[in-house]
Structure formats: C-alpha cells, structure tokens
XYZ file of C-alpha atoms in Angstrom:
607
model
C -114.782 -73.376 -13.779
C -112.163 -73.040 -16.490
C -108.376 -73.119 -16.477
C -106.284 -69.959 -16.843
C -103.470 -69.997 -19.393
C -100.407 -69.395 -17.226
C -97.716 -70.149 -19.833
C -96.478 -66.570 -20.246
C -96.535 -65.890 -16.506
C -94.558 -69.017 -15.679
C -92.048 -68.308 -18.455
C -91.452 -64.765 -17.176
C -90.999 -66.036 -13.628
C -88.462 -68.633 -14.754
C -86.520 -65.996 -16.663
C -86.224 -63.970 -13.444
C -85.212 -67.073 -11.505
C -82.355 -67.674 -13.981
C -81.115 -64.092 -13.859
C -77.777 -63.478 -12.051
C -79.520 -61.211 -9.548
C -81.602 -64.091 -8.151
C -80.152 -67.372 -9.471
C -82.633 -69.743 -7.850
C -83.637 -73.273 -8.853
C -87.180 -72.904 -7.622
C -89.428 -70.192 -6.231
C -92.087 -70.932 -3.606
C -95.363 -68.989 -3.714
C -97.640 -69.486 -0.692
C -101.193 -68.176 -0.352
C -100.494 -65.915 2.584
C -99.518 -62.237 2.758
C -97.009 -60.551 5.075
C -99.469 -60.997 7.960
C -100.085 -64.709 7.295
C -103.717 -63.984 6.446
C -105.860 -66.835 5.149
C -107.824 -64.442 2.946
C -105.743 -61.745 1.285
C -106.216 -58.498 -0.625
C -106.113 -58.687 -4.432
C -102.610 -57.219 -4.492
C -101.382 -60.204 -2.451
C -103.056 -62.967 -4.491
C -99.720 -64.073 -5.893
C -100.379 -67.793 -5.829
C -103.672 -67.296 -7.661
C -101.992 -65.102 -10.257
C -99.145 -67.479 -11.065
C -101.169 -70.715 -10.994
C -104.723 -69.756 -11.951
C -106.062 -71.609 -8.887
C -108.255 -69.266 -6.819
C -108.966 -71.342 -3.689
C -108.053 -69.865 -0.311
C -105.524 -72.567 0.606
C -102.578 -73.827 -1.390
C -98.934 -73.337 -2.263
C -97.144 -73.223 -5.615
C -93.612 -74.373 -6.352
C -92.209 -73.187 -9.680
C -88.980 -74.931 -10.667
C -87.041 -74.416 -13.883
C -88.599 -77.459 -15.554
C -91.756 -78.141 -13.515
C -94.530 -76.463 -11.529
C -96.567 -78.027 -8.729
C -99.631 -76.786 -6.846
C -100.289 -78.227 -3.380
C -103.765 -77.966 -1.832
C -105.993 -79.865 0.579
C -109.104 -81.986 0.116
C -111.492 -79.028 0.075
C -110.017 -77.959 -3.252
C -109.029 -81.121 -5.155
C -111.902 -80.812 -7.615
C -111.655 -77.032 -8.025
C -107.890 -77.131 -8.586
C -108.213 -79.916 -11.150
C -110.536 -77.662 -13.146
C -108.553 -74.430 -12.801
C -104.962 -75.597 -13.375
C -103.687 -75.685 -16.943
C -101.108 -78.059 -18.440
C -98.173 -76.171 -16.922
C -99.090 -77.491 -13.482
C -99.138 -80.763 -11.563
C -101.792 -80.980 -8.839
C -100.424 -82.361 -5.579
C -103.305 -83.612 -3.418
C -102.004 -82.939 0.064
C -102.872 -85.525 2.675
C -103.300 -88.446 0.303
C -100.989 -91.482 0.533
C -97.758 -91.203 -1.460
C -98.218 -87.448 -1.941
C -95.283 -85.554 -0.393
C -95.688 -82.353 1.541
C -94.380 -79.307 -0.279
C -91.381 -79.323 2.040
C -90.622 -82.970 1.220
C -91.060 -82.166 -2.462
C -88.390 -79.454 -2.293
C -85.974 -81.792 -0.534
C -86.606 -85.033 -2.435
C -87.943 -84.063 -5.868
C -85.562 -81.246 -6.732
C -81.853 -81.843 -7.416
C -79.446 -81.824 -4.478
C -77.710 -78.480 -4.181
C -80.778 -76.533 -5.314
C -81.298 -72.893 -4.347
C -84.882 -72.426 -3.147
C -86.086 -68.838 -3.387
C -88.639 -67.393 -0.972
C -90.009 -63.961 -0.111
C -89.239 -63.559 3.632
C -92.299 -61.352 4.051
C -94.710 -64.198 3.317
C -92.965 -67.046 5.162
C -93.016 -67.503 8.905
C -89.696 -67.628 10.704
C -90.691 -71.027 12.118
C -91.353 -72.569 8.694
C -88.236 -70.998 7.167
C -85.936 -72.279 9.917
C -87.228 -75.834 9.649
C -87.112 -75.826 5.851
C -83.556 -74.461 5.887
C -82.442 -77.323 8.125
C -84.164 -79.952 5.943
C -82.666 -78.554 2.739
C -79.179 -78.529 4.240
C -79.339 -82.314 4.565
C -79.193 -82.627 0.761
C -76.876 -79.696 0.185
C -79.652 -77.359 -0.891
C -80.163 -73.861 0.500
C -82.946 -71.438 1.284
C -82.538 -68.095 -0.465
C -84.617 -65.149 0.826
C -84.935 -62.704 -2.083
C -85.210 -58.906 -1.678
C -88.250 -58.637 -3.965
C -91.145 -61.006 -4.523
C -90.528 -62.388 -8.002
C -94.239 -62.753 -8.766
C -94.739 -59.046 -8.067
C -91.995 -58.205 -10.565
C -93.738 -60.043 -13.436
C -97.327 -59.189 -12.436
C -98.709 -56.804 -15.041
C -101.538 -54.641 -13.721
C -101.080 -55.683 -10.109
C -103.758 -53.954 -8.002
C -102.724 -51.221 -5.568
C -102.731 -51.936 -1.846
C -106.082 -50.797 -0.379
C -106.261 -48.347 2.525
C -109.814 -48.245 3.845
C -111.166 -45.789 6.384
C -111.288 -47.327 9.837
C -114.331 -47.925 12.021
C -114.016 -47.411 15.781
C -115.913 -49.753 18.109
C -117.248 -49.099 21.602
C -117.626 -51.402 24.574
C -121.292 -51.796 23.613
C -120.114 -54.471 21.151
C -116.559 -55.266 22.293
C -117.155 -55.532 26.045
C -113.658 -54.208 26.809
C -111.707 -51.076 25.894
C -108.483 -51.298 23.949
C -106.711 -49.913 27.009
C -107.911 -52.878 29.084
C -106.790 -55.311 26.410
C -103.338 -53.732 26.221
C -103.023 -53.866 30.019
C -103.792 -57.596 29.950
C -101.278 -58.142 27.135
C -98.601 -56.338 29.141
C -99.298 -58.643 32.106
C -98.841 -61.636 29.779
C -95.541 -60.227 28.520
C -94.356 -59.648 32.082
C -95.082 -63.281 32.934
C -93.107 -64.380 29.900
C -90.252 -62.028 30.883
C -89.937 -60.460 27.440
C -89.190 -56.871 26.442
C -92.111 -56.509 24.057
C -94.331 -58.096 21.433
C -94.919 -57.570 17.719
C -98.589 -57.866 16.757
C -98.555 -58.916 13.109
C -101.885 -60.643 12.409
C -104.410 -58.230 10.901
C -107.297 -59.609 12.956
C -105.139 -59.435 16.098
C -104.463 -55.722 15.562
C -108.139 -55.057 14.815
C -109.263 -56.876 17.964
C -106.617 -55.366 20.254
C -107.395 -51.753 19.303
C -111.178 -52.130 18.785
C -110.905 -51.006 15.178
C -112.271 -52.496 11.974
C -111.555 -51.863 8.279
C -112.233 -53.299 4.824
C -108.819 -53.792 3.214
C -109.476 -57.508 2.671
C -112.638 -58.700 0.931
C -115.226 -59.936 3.469
C -112.766 -59.542 6.360
C -113.139 -56.356 8.467
C -109.392 -55.836 8.859
C -106.817 -53.299 7.691
C -103.098 -53.312 6.899
C -101.278 -52.712 10.145
C -98.702 -53.848 12.681
C -98.245 -52.973 16.340
C -95.387 -53.036 18.820
C -96.341 -53.296 22.491
C -93.777 -52.857 25.289
C -94.129 -51.941 28.988
C -93.308 -48.329 28.053
C -95.029 -47.619 24.747
C -97.505 -48.786 22.123
C -96.862 -48.128 18.428
C -99.595 -48.758 15.870
C -98.426 -48.808 12.250
C -101.139 -47.749 9.800
C -101.453 -46.535 6.241
C -101.875 -42.771 6.339
C -105.067 -42.797 4.256
C -106.755 -45.002 6.874
C -106.250 -42.606 9.776
C -108.926 -40.058 10.703
C -109.355 -37.665 13.616
C -111.937 -40.081 15.022
C -109.351 -42.868 15.050
C -106.799 -40.657 16.795
C -109.345 -39.643 19.417
C -110.389 -43.277 19.909
C -106.811 -44.456 20.465
C -105.818 -41.593 22.759
C -102.376 -40.368 23.757
C -101.152 -43.780 24.912
C -100.983 -45.109 21.323
C -98.498 -43.612 18.871
C -99.589 -43.871 15.238
C -96.716 -44.391 12.794
C -96.527 -45.074 9.022
C -97.175 -48.712 8.095
C -93.890 -49.082 6.180
C -91.691 -47.914 9.063
C -92.219 -50.929 11.315
C -89.115 -52.671 9.947
C -86.925 -49.618 10.622
C -88.156 -49.571 14.223
C -87.519 -53.293 14.638
C -83.982 -52.927 13.301
C -83.387 -50.079 15.766
C -84.377 -52.392 18.627
C -81.835 -55.088 17.728
C -78.751 -53.548 19.328
C -80.384 -52.551 22.662
C -81.960 -55.998 22.980
C -78.618 -57.683 22.462
C -76.798 -55.316 24.831
C -79.338 -55.884 27.608
C -79.693 -59.623 26.918
C -83.432 -59.202 26.357
C -85.864 -61.028 24.096
C -88.766 -59.766 22.000
C -91.763 -62.068 21.650
C -92.937 -63.024 18.167
C -96.074 -64.974 17.411
C -95.467 -68.306 15.693
C -97.015 -66.869 12.511
C -94.839 -63.756 12.339
C -92.959 -63.413 9.060
C -89.264 -64.167 8.661
C -88.415 -60.586 7.666
C -89.494 -59.321 11.093
C -87.382 -61.923 12.887
C -84.384 -60.963 10.780
C -84.946 -57.246 11.453
C -84.952 -57.816 15.211
C -82.103 -60.328 15.037
C -83.033 -63.982 15.412
C -81.014 -64.280 18.639
C -83.076 -61.460 20.135
C -86.439 -63.177 19.669
C -88.474 -65.983 21.167
C -91.497 -67.506 19.438
C -94.769 -68.847 20.769
C -98.435 -68.845 19.866
C -99.593 -65.244 19.960
C -101.113 -64.242 23.322
C -103.464 -61.944 21.402
C -104.768 -64.892 19.384
C -105.476 -66.790 22.598
C -107.220 -63.833 24.259
C -109.299 -63.051 21.149
C -110.545 -66.642 20.908
C -112.311 -66.497 24.286
C -115.254 -64.156 23.890
C -116.516 -62.060 26.792
C -120.190 -61.897 27.773
C -120.870 -58.890 25.537
C -119.347 -60.581 22.499
C -121.211 -63.828 23.185
C -124.539 -62.013 23.437
C -123.721 -60.194 20.205
C -123.139 -63.524 18.497
C -126.519 -64.786 19.723
C -128.368 -61.712 18.536
C -126.758 -61.395 15.102
C -127.429 -65.088 14.430
C -131.142 -64.593 15.095
C -131.296 -61.844 12.476
C -129.076 -63.797 10.097
C -131.235 -66.914 10.458
C -134.265 -64.820 9.522
C -132.478 -63.589 6.395
C -131.605 -67.126 5.319
C -135.146 -68.351 5.958
C -136.529 -65.488 3.859
C -134.139 -66.492 1.092
C -135.064 -70.168 1.116
C -138.771 -69.278 1.037
C -138.199 -66.907 -1.890
C -136.030 -69.385 -3.795
C -138.486 -72.238 -3.345
C -141.346 -70.056 -4.622
C -139.379 -68.857 -7.651
C -138.398 -72.370 -8.678
C -141.930 -73.677 -8.137
C -143.197 -70.954 -10.499
C -140.729 -72.010 -13.190
C -138.470 -68.973 -12.866
C -134.978 -69.725 -14.111
C -132.269 -68.588 -11.710
C -128.580 -69.345 -11.697
C -126.408 -69.851 -8.623
C -125.088 -66.278 -8.753
C -128.651 -64.916 -8.864
C -129.341 -66.846 -5.689
C -126.223 -65.536 -3.946
C -127.082 -61.963 -4.911
C -130.653 -62.237 -3.600
C -129.468 -63.757 -0.322
C -127.116 -60.820 0.210
C -130.062 -58.450 -0.241
C -132.032 -60.303 2.411
C -129.063 -59.989 4.780
C -128.679 -56.295 3.976
C -132.218 -55.747 5.294
C -131.133 -56.869 8.768
C -130.099 -54.409 11.480
C -126.359 -54.011 11.952
C -125.417 -55.653 8.636
C -121.978 -54.576 7.391
C -121.242 -57.066 4.593
C -120.665 -60.719 3.795
C -118.254 -62.793 5.879
C -117.189 -64.731 2.749
C -118.377 -65.178 -0.805
C -121.618 -67.141 -0.791
C -121.333 -70.762 -1.896
C -124.586 -71.185 -3.830
C -124.222 -74.536 -5.584
C -126.541 -76.861 -7.437
C -125.977 -80.558 -8.139
C -122.357 -81.393 -9.024
C -121.109 -77.923 -8.067
C -121.999 -78.746 -4.461
C -119.151 -81.260 -4.489
C -116.700 -78.364 -5.015
C -116.372 -77.628 -1.311
C -115.463 -73.928 -1.630
C -117.291 -73.240 -4.882
C -117.916 -69.631 -5.928
C -120.620 -69.006 -8.548
C -119.741 -66.352 -11.088
C -121.568 -65.196 -14.193
C -121.608 -66.189 -16.980
C -120.483 -69.664 -15.868
C -122.819 -70.111 -12.893
C -125.157 -73.073 -13.363
C -128.933 -72.847 -13.400
C -130.376 -73.895 -10.037
C -132.037 -77.173 -10.917
C -134.928 -78.086 -8.573
C -134.371 -81.752 -9.412
C -130.887 -81.656 -7.847
C -129.479 -81.144 -4.359
C -128.813 -77.473 -3.537
C -126.067 -76.515 -1.053
C -125.835 -72.981 0.328
C -122.938 -71.973 2.594
C -123.016 -68.285 3.515
C -122.466 -65.749 6.250
C -122.610 -62.120 7.224
C -120.602 -59.506 9.068
C -122.698 -57.607 11.587
C -121.644 -54.871 13.984
C -122.266 -57.324 16.847
C -120.892 -60.554 15.363
C -120.045 -62.816 12.450
C -122.107 -65.679 11.013
C -121.380 -68.818 9.001
C -124.194 -71.239 8.133
C -124.712 -74.059 5.656
C -127.941 -75.790 4.704
C -128.606 -78.426 2.085
C -132.011 -78.547 0.398
C -133.905 -80.417 -2.313
C -136.809 -78.652 -3.989
C -138.457 -81.766 -5.432
C -137.912 -85.449 -4.674
C -134.513 -86.538 -3.313
C -133.335 -90.058 -4.042
C -133.048 -92.711 -1.322
C -129.250 -92.443 -1.572
C -129.297 -88.651 -1.162
C -131.563 -88.960 1.871
C -129.359 -91.588 3.473
C -126.232 -89.501 2.936
C -127.931 -86.380 4.301
C -129.130 -88.249 7.370
C -125.656 -89.630 8.107
C -124.274 -86.070 7.929
C -127.097 -84.859 10.183
C -126.330 -87.589 12.728
C -122.717 -86.407 12.874
C -123.911 -82.835 13.324
C -126.200 -83.855 16.190
C -123.414 -85.855 17.837
C -121.112 -82.823 17.960
C -123.876 -80.476 19.084
C -124.867 -82.855 21.907
C -121.350 -83.625 23.107
C -120.439 -83.190 26.772
C -116.738 -83.388 27.542
C -114.293 -82.780 30.410
C -112.036 -79.768 30.737
C -108.881 -80.274 28.674
C -110.659 -81.871 25.688
C -109.686 -80.611 22.240
C -111.612 -80.452 18.992
C -109.190 -83.039 17.646
C -110.611 -85.561 20.108
C -114.242 -84.672 19.349
C -113.873 -84.881 15.555
C -114.611 -88.618 15.435
C -118.168 -87.933 16.630
C -118.934 -86.060 13.399
C -117.725 -88.974 11.269
C -118.983 -92.055 13.119
C -122.355 -92.271 11.336
C -120.738 -91.644 7.943
C -118.058 -94.250 8.653
C -120.779 -96.812 9.358
C -121.714 -96.501 5.666
C -118.097 -96.311 4.497
C -118.345 -92.562 3.853
C -116.269 -89.563 5.004
C -115.346 -85.967 4.171
C -112.007 -84.277 3.459
C -112.260 -81.118 5.534
C -112.309 -80.104 9.155
C -115.441 -80.424 11.247
C -115.253 -76.949 12.730
C -113.354 -73.687 13.144
C -113.520 -70.683 15.423
C -115.471 -67.606 14.300
C -114.531 -64.002 15.077
C -116.759 -61.410 16.733
C -117.254 -59.016 13.806
C -113.920 -60.308 12.580
C -112.571 -63.085 10.375
C -114.996 -65.932 9.775
C -112.144 -68.415 10.263
C -110.463 -67.861 13.604
C -107.913 -69.881 15.562
C -106.115 -71.194 17.385
C -108.646 -73.934 18.156
C -110.688 -76.052 15.798
C -112.290 -79.444 15.346
C -110.739 -81.804 12.817
C -108.071 -84.382 12.071
C -105.175 -81.890 12.172
C -103.006 -82.951 15.107
C -102.291 -79.278 15.896
C -105.868 -78.961 17.161
C -104.965 -81.314 20.006
C -102.755 -78.601 21.500
C -105.669 -76.252 22.206
C -108.435 -77.454 24.543
C -111.933 -76.075 24.068
C -112.958 -73.717 26.872
C -116.076 -71.650 27.623
C -116.255 -68.487 25.544
C -114.847 -70.048 22.387
C -116.917 -70.183 19.209
C -116.869 -73.251 16.969
C -118.641 -74.251 13.780
C -120.186 -77.697 13.453
C -120.074 -78.628 9.770
C -119.767 -82.280 8.753
C -120.471 -83.061 5.120
C -120.380 -85.585 2.313
C -119.529 -85.039 -1.361
C -119.790 -87.115 -4.539
C -117.808 -85.632 -7.414
C -119.995 -84.928 -10.421
C -123.219 -85.505 -8.460
C -123.895 -83.514 -5.291
C -122.584 -82.076 -2.047
C -124.108 -82.140 1.429
C -123.075 -80.022 4.397
C -124.879 -78.891 7.554
C -123.279 -76.075 9.529
C -124.166 -74.186 12.688
C -122.099 -71.834 14.826
C -121.852 -72.921 18.468
C -120.575 -71.377 21.707
C -118.593 -73.471 24.181
C -120.202 -73.286 27.624
C -120.167 -75.048 30.986
C -122.321 -78.175 31.107
C -124.628 -78.993 33.993
C -123.679 -82.618 34.710
C -124.980 -84.938 37.437
C -121.438 -85.544 38.699
C -118.040 -83.874 38.346
C -115.499 -86.689 38.247
C -112.063 -85.528 39.315
C -113.369 -82.009 39.884
C -112.355 -81.180 36.325
C -115.481 -79.454 35.124
C -117.454 -80.435 32.018
C -118.388 -78.451 28.941
C -120.869 -78.588 26.081
C -122.181 -76.422 23.267
C -124.886 -73.834 22.684
C -125.918 -73.527 19.037
C -126.775 -69.993 17.906
C -127.667 -70.729 14.258
C -131.410 -71.392 14.040
C -132.497 -72.555 10.576
C -134.522 -75.797 10.252
C -133.169 -79.015 8.739
C -135.171 -79.967 5.662
C -137.376 -82.852 6.712
C -137.840 -84.292 3.209
C -134.090 -85.061 3.150
C -134.187 -87.001 6.449
C -134.439 -90.793 6.446
C -136.211 -91.194 9.782
C -135.614 -94.931 10.052
C -131.864 -94.332 10.502
C -132.334 -92.074 13.514
C -132.230 -93.023 17.172
C -134.853 -91.856 19.637
C -132.446 -89.254 21.053
C -131.633 -87.927 17.569
C -135.341 -87.506 16.810
C -135.761 -85.664 20.104
C -132.868 -83.354 19.178
C -134.406 -82.481 15.791
C -137.820 -81.806 17.314
C -136.353 -79.616 20.065
C -134.158 -77.748 17.588
C -137.095 -77.043 15.285
C -139.192 -75.821 18.208
C -136.348 -73.477 19.171
C -136.066 -72.174 15.595
C -139.790 -71.422 15.522
C -139.835 -69.742 18.926
C -136.739 -67.564 18.555
C -136.731 -66.597 14.857
C -140.465 -66.012 14.265
C -140.339 -62.529 15.872
C -137.777 -61.496 13.239
C -140.045 -62.442 10.318
C -142.904 -60.295 9.059
C -146.389 -61.509 9.915
C -147.880 -63.412 6.983
C -144.586 -63.299 5.045
C -143.383 -66.198 2.872
C -140.436 -66.560 5.251
C -142.624 -67.035 8.312
C -144.862 -69.494 6.456
C -141.786 -71.451 5.320
C -140.448 -71.561 8.878
C -143.803 -72.714 10.268
C -143.953 -75.481 7.663
C -140.348 -76.666 8.030
C -139.770 -76.281 11.777
C -142.013 -79.172 12.798
C -141.562 -82.458 14.609
C -140.718 -85.551 12.606
C-alpha cells in the first residue's frame, strides 16, 4: 500500500473553511453517508478522498493548521501506510489517545467553530458534541453543503440500480406483515410515525434488494411509516413496474429527494397535536431538524431489532447457502495448493479473482459480500487488507496465508476466514494458530443463560491467547444479514460496552472470528458464521432458558497448523466432530473425484 498525496485537496478544503460563507476552524469528515452506512457508495467516500485512507472505519478532522485521522485497531497498519505527511494518525482505543470528540474540545483553540455536514452526523452525536464544545466556548456549525463535495474533482455520480423483488420463499414474511408488526411497535411506543433511514432497514422491510453500494445489496432510499400511510422514497431510475406491483397500493412511491420536504411539512401538525415522531438513534441530524427536534424521540430502530432475529425461512437459507459457499472455498483451497505445488506464480489478487469464480459457480450466487482479503505473510497482519494489482504480493508458499471472504446469495450471506500454510509452519506460528483456534472453539461451544450479551462472552475468545500474553485488536463477532449487509447490528461480540445492551437471542446470527497478528510477519484469523439457538441443558436454573450456537460454516481447520499438545481432550473432540460434519455435509456439493473433494477428504480428518 502506498500513500496518496493529499496536499492540494487539503489546501482547497482549508481555503473553503476560511471563506466568509463558511468561516469554520475545523471540518469533520466521517466515513458514513446520509444513512449512516458502514460501507458507502463511491460518491460518498469523502473521508477516503480527503485523507487517502481507504479503510471502512475512521474519521478525519481537518483544522486550519493540522489534520488528524482517527481509526481503530483493525486499521492501524493500513492507515500508517496510506496517510501522507499532511496527516497525524490517531490510534483510537490506545492509552493517551483522545477520542475525536475530545480532540475537538481539548486540542483545538477555545472558541473554535467546528463545521459538520448534518446529513452525515447523527442527531445523537451532534447534540452531545454541541454540549461538550459549549464548555470551552466552541460551537458546532452545520454547513449547507458538504465542503469535501465542493472541492472533489470528478466526484462519481450517485448510483441508481434496478431493484430486485423477493418472495416469501427466501424472506419468510411479506412486506405487509413486516409493516403491520412495525405499526404495532409504534403503537406501543405511542408515537405518530417512524422514519426508516438505514438502507438495509428499508431493503429488509420492503423485501427489496439493490446494488447501489459495492458488495451490499441495498439502494438509496428512505421510508416514512405511520398508522395511516407508508411512503417509500426511491430514485426514479430504480423503480420498475415489477417493483410497483410488488409493493401494491398500500405503499406510495415518492422521489428520493423529497423526503425532507415531507418531514418539514409534518413539523407543524406534530407540534399542534403534541405528538412525537420516532427516529432511530442513527438517523441523521438533518432529518431531526426538518421534523423539529422537539417533535422527535430517539431510540434504537425497531426495524434493526426485528431484522436481527431471523425467521425459520431465513435461518434455513443461511444453512443452505453456507453449504454451497463452503464447497466453493474448499475448491479454491484445493486449486491454490495445487498451483503453488506446481510452481505457478500467483499474486494475492489472482487468488481473490479465482475464488470469486468458484463462488459464481454456486446456485443462487449474486456477488461478493465484501472485497476478498487474500493476504500472504506480512499482509495478513493488515486486518482489512485488499489486494490490488499491480501492488498485490506474490502468494509465497513458505509464509502464512490468510483468506477472509464471503458471498451474497439469494438465500443468505456468508463470511468465512481460514488461515493456511502450504509448506512447513514454524513452531511459533503453530502455537499462535492453536491459541486462536482454542478461542474459536470456546465461543462455538459456549452455553449461556437468557440475557447474556456478546460483550460478556468475548473473554472466552481471548483466554487462550491471554495465557501466552497475546491478544487481538478487533471484535470477536458481528451479526450477518440474510442476503443483506455482511455486518449487521445491533448485537455483536467484543469489548465495546455497547454490546452489553443487546442480549443474544435465538434467531440471531453471529460470526466467531478471533485472531492474532504480528506486524511485518503474519496474520491469523479463524471465522465461522453461527446461529444462536436454544440449548438442551440438564437443568434450567431460575427458569431463564439457556442458549448456544449452531455453526453453519463448514470448512476444515488445517491440521498442520495445529499444535496438538496444547489442546484439551474436549477441544480435540470438537475438532474431530467438526471435521466429520464438514465431510458429511459438504461432500455432496463437490464433484466426484474433484480436487476439492480430495482436499476435503484429506483435511477433514481426526487429529
């Protein structure tokens, strides 16, 4: 990875900041778009454009005499390589490193004017930041135009993909049923209506999918749901007769840009009738302002909560698509091993491209769920590495190879990581791999009472690593959408205290992905997708009910990387049972006599 020269871009932005029209001391550029998406369309990659850092998480602060980029532990190494001399890397979460909010309050002069685009900031974050800035005499200044957009030469146009309609064969419920349930939730909360602003929330609620965002089957949209009407705001180019027929007369389709006019029109009636409109906690500030802040109440989106708990149809779809996806990955590993053994030179991008072709052969394949992380040796330590020609490294069979990949299928979404060595791993590499594997097994085997969060389970993934004084700087797991975004909330497993607010319940999906990384040497990660389910326990203390996990990813762990002497008897039993399951369930999806089937038969054995 190489740094982008951002000097001209930063200079142009500062000139705008100094202009009388804006007159701000600093301008804040988050990663998110107007829908608070984690992954955004090219036209919304403002933080990447101004900083040169292309990771999915981070925030830039451009002041008149400094520029800082804040990101988390997944991206420390990548950001250090991509930022040029105009930028200071702020490693969020490390001791003595302020949050970006603290930086604005404490590192910038008192009385500063902090510019933001209200479309890309949540009302919750803006309100808190405004209060913190006021303590030092500084102010928050929402600007009418995003300043990065104004200096962005050649900014891509906003995409407007054709929409795909889904049936209950894959969704399990009609959009009418989902809207009815949402209206019941709104009635309980005693609110006049709800603004659906998350792209994946709109897609799920209306049983529609699109392709406006790379690898995410979503489309630019908003919705307003009240007891009396449902408005769906779409780009005109995305709407077809099939979509209109699918939605029916109960849903009114309106132009995407008109949602703010409709929200402003609601403000006066809401105030006159002393009513509140519900906004999700991740709704942008501009929407809150349009409705009138006094006319709104904020909470976690009820659509997010409903979407997170998959119905039986969605769960079965996840099982089935993971069987096909596991077969694709096994075919790839067999092919890659054979190519390297024959002396064929392949780079990381070649590997990623071939894996996509194997996935494309599977029934129901729609596309990738994220850019494949095909990484050899030291690149494996870049947690969200993306190989690109001509800079992709040659896959070296003498080094550890990490492959994190996934697919979008009509019946589900996959996300799987395996770490391999094609020759002879060192004792240190084997020990590190085995400690990661022990953490993976501990999460997979966990049984826990109702009310337990992923925050509380996270320690299980790290205990074996901690025993060797090792750790990893990312979460242990995240939710996965059903033919939707590969990262899905509100739940998760990790050290973020927010995860403690959302207990794990049956129907949720969760990845299990502990890892270990040594900068400049290698990366190790093992990842399966799991379903939360009821556990059959001998007792039921307190009548609470107990839960566990069902793994749906079925790709063997490479035995040559396992240091057997570190394992307990129960861990060995888990590996043997898992390998037997891989062999039994995935073999039917592999051609008889194929390299993939032979690879599976060789790898999925007892240790």
